[in-house]
Phi, psi and omega in degrees: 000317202281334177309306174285338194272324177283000169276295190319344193253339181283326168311299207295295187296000142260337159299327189267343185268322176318310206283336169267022177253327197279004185286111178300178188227153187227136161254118198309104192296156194240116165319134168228031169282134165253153186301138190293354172255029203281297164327333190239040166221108182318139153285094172068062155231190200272165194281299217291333184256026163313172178259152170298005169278331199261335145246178176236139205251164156239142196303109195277085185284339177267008158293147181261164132327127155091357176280140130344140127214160198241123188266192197218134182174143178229158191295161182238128194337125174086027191257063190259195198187158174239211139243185187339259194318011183079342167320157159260137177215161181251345193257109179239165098303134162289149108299159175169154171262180229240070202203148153324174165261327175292356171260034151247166201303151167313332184279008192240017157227186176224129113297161195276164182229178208226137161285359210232023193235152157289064186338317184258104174204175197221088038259152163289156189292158156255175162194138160301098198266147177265116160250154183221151174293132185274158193307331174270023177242144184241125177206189196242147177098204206276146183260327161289098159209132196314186191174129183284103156258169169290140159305092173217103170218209204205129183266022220027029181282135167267144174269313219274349189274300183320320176285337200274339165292321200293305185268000178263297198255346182323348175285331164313307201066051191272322233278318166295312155329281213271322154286022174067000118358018209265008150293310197282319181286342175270348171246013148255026153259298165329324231234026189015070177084001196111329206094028189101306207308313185279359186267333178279305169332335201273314187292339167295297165308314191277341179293315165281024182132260252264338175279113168233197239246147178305310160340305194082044187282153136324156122328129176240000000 
């Protein structure tokens, strides 16, 4: 018995040593995605002129507005970058000055622009807009934030074509014609201008301005 019983636990305890060497074993794969702002960051370029995607700063809370200040900041993974001497380093300083991003000047963002406002109108439009900081720019708060602009885009009406139908075919109506108008160009073709009359107003408003392309588009 005692014989039989110790074959049986050596049976077992080599089925049990079979079953775990033969178990695969898995191993938990390691991401190899790289971060998407990985891409708008220079390789072994100077620390300080990275774009502002690619590091993270801490807050100069004893900065004035509208002042120089120098912030404290390190790269952000998978970033690297050197200083003066070609070191590679992770810990830099900035300079900037000391404002929102929604305060900083127009040539220093982009906005969506909108087809769906009227340009020529009395009070003139508005429309919402998305603006975002262009990449060389440093700033404090959010780099994506909406912003009330004026209505300005363009259908491609020229004003200088628009005045010469006005004072040459405006007898016509070509000039109403040529802003997309064709009510107005169709009752100064009947009515051969006004009499003249309306043809000369026409040439007044479109010399100022105040008549533009039906759309409600600029001038280009």
């Amino acid at each position: 018995m005692t014989t039989k019983h110790s074959q049986t636990q050596s049976t077992l305890a080599k089925s049990l040593t079979s079953t775990s060497t033969n178990t695969p074993y898995f191993k938990a794969a390691e991401s190899t995605e790289m971060p998407s702002y990985v891409t708008k960051c220079p390789s072994n370029g100077l620390c300080s002129r990275l774009p502002p995607d690619c590091m993270t700063c801490n807050t100069n809370f004893s900065c004035i507005y509208g002042k120089p200040a120098t912030f404290d900041c390190k790269v952000k993974p998978h970033v690297h970058c050197v200083d003066q001497n070609n070191n590679e380093q992770e810990n830099f300083t900035i300079n900037m000055t000391c404002q929102f991003c929604w305060q900083l000047a127009t040539t220093d963002y982009v906005c969506t622009n909108s087809t769906n406002c009227m340009t020529v109108s009395c009070p003139r439009q508005r429309y919402n807009a998305t603006c975002t900081v262009r990449d060389h720019i440093h700033c404090l708060g959010n780099r994506v934030f909406p912003k009330m602009l004026y209505c300005n885009w363009t259908g491609g009406y020229k004003w200088s074509t628009a005045l010469a139908l006005s004072i040459t075919l405006g007898g016509f109506g070509a000039d109403r014609f040529y802003l997309g108008q064709w009510r107005e160009g169709l009752g100064k073709l009947f009515s051969f201008g006004g009499l003249g009359i309306w043809t000369l107003i026409d040439v007044l408003l479109i010399g100022v301005g105040y008549v533009g392309p039906a759309d409600g588009s600029l001038y280009i």
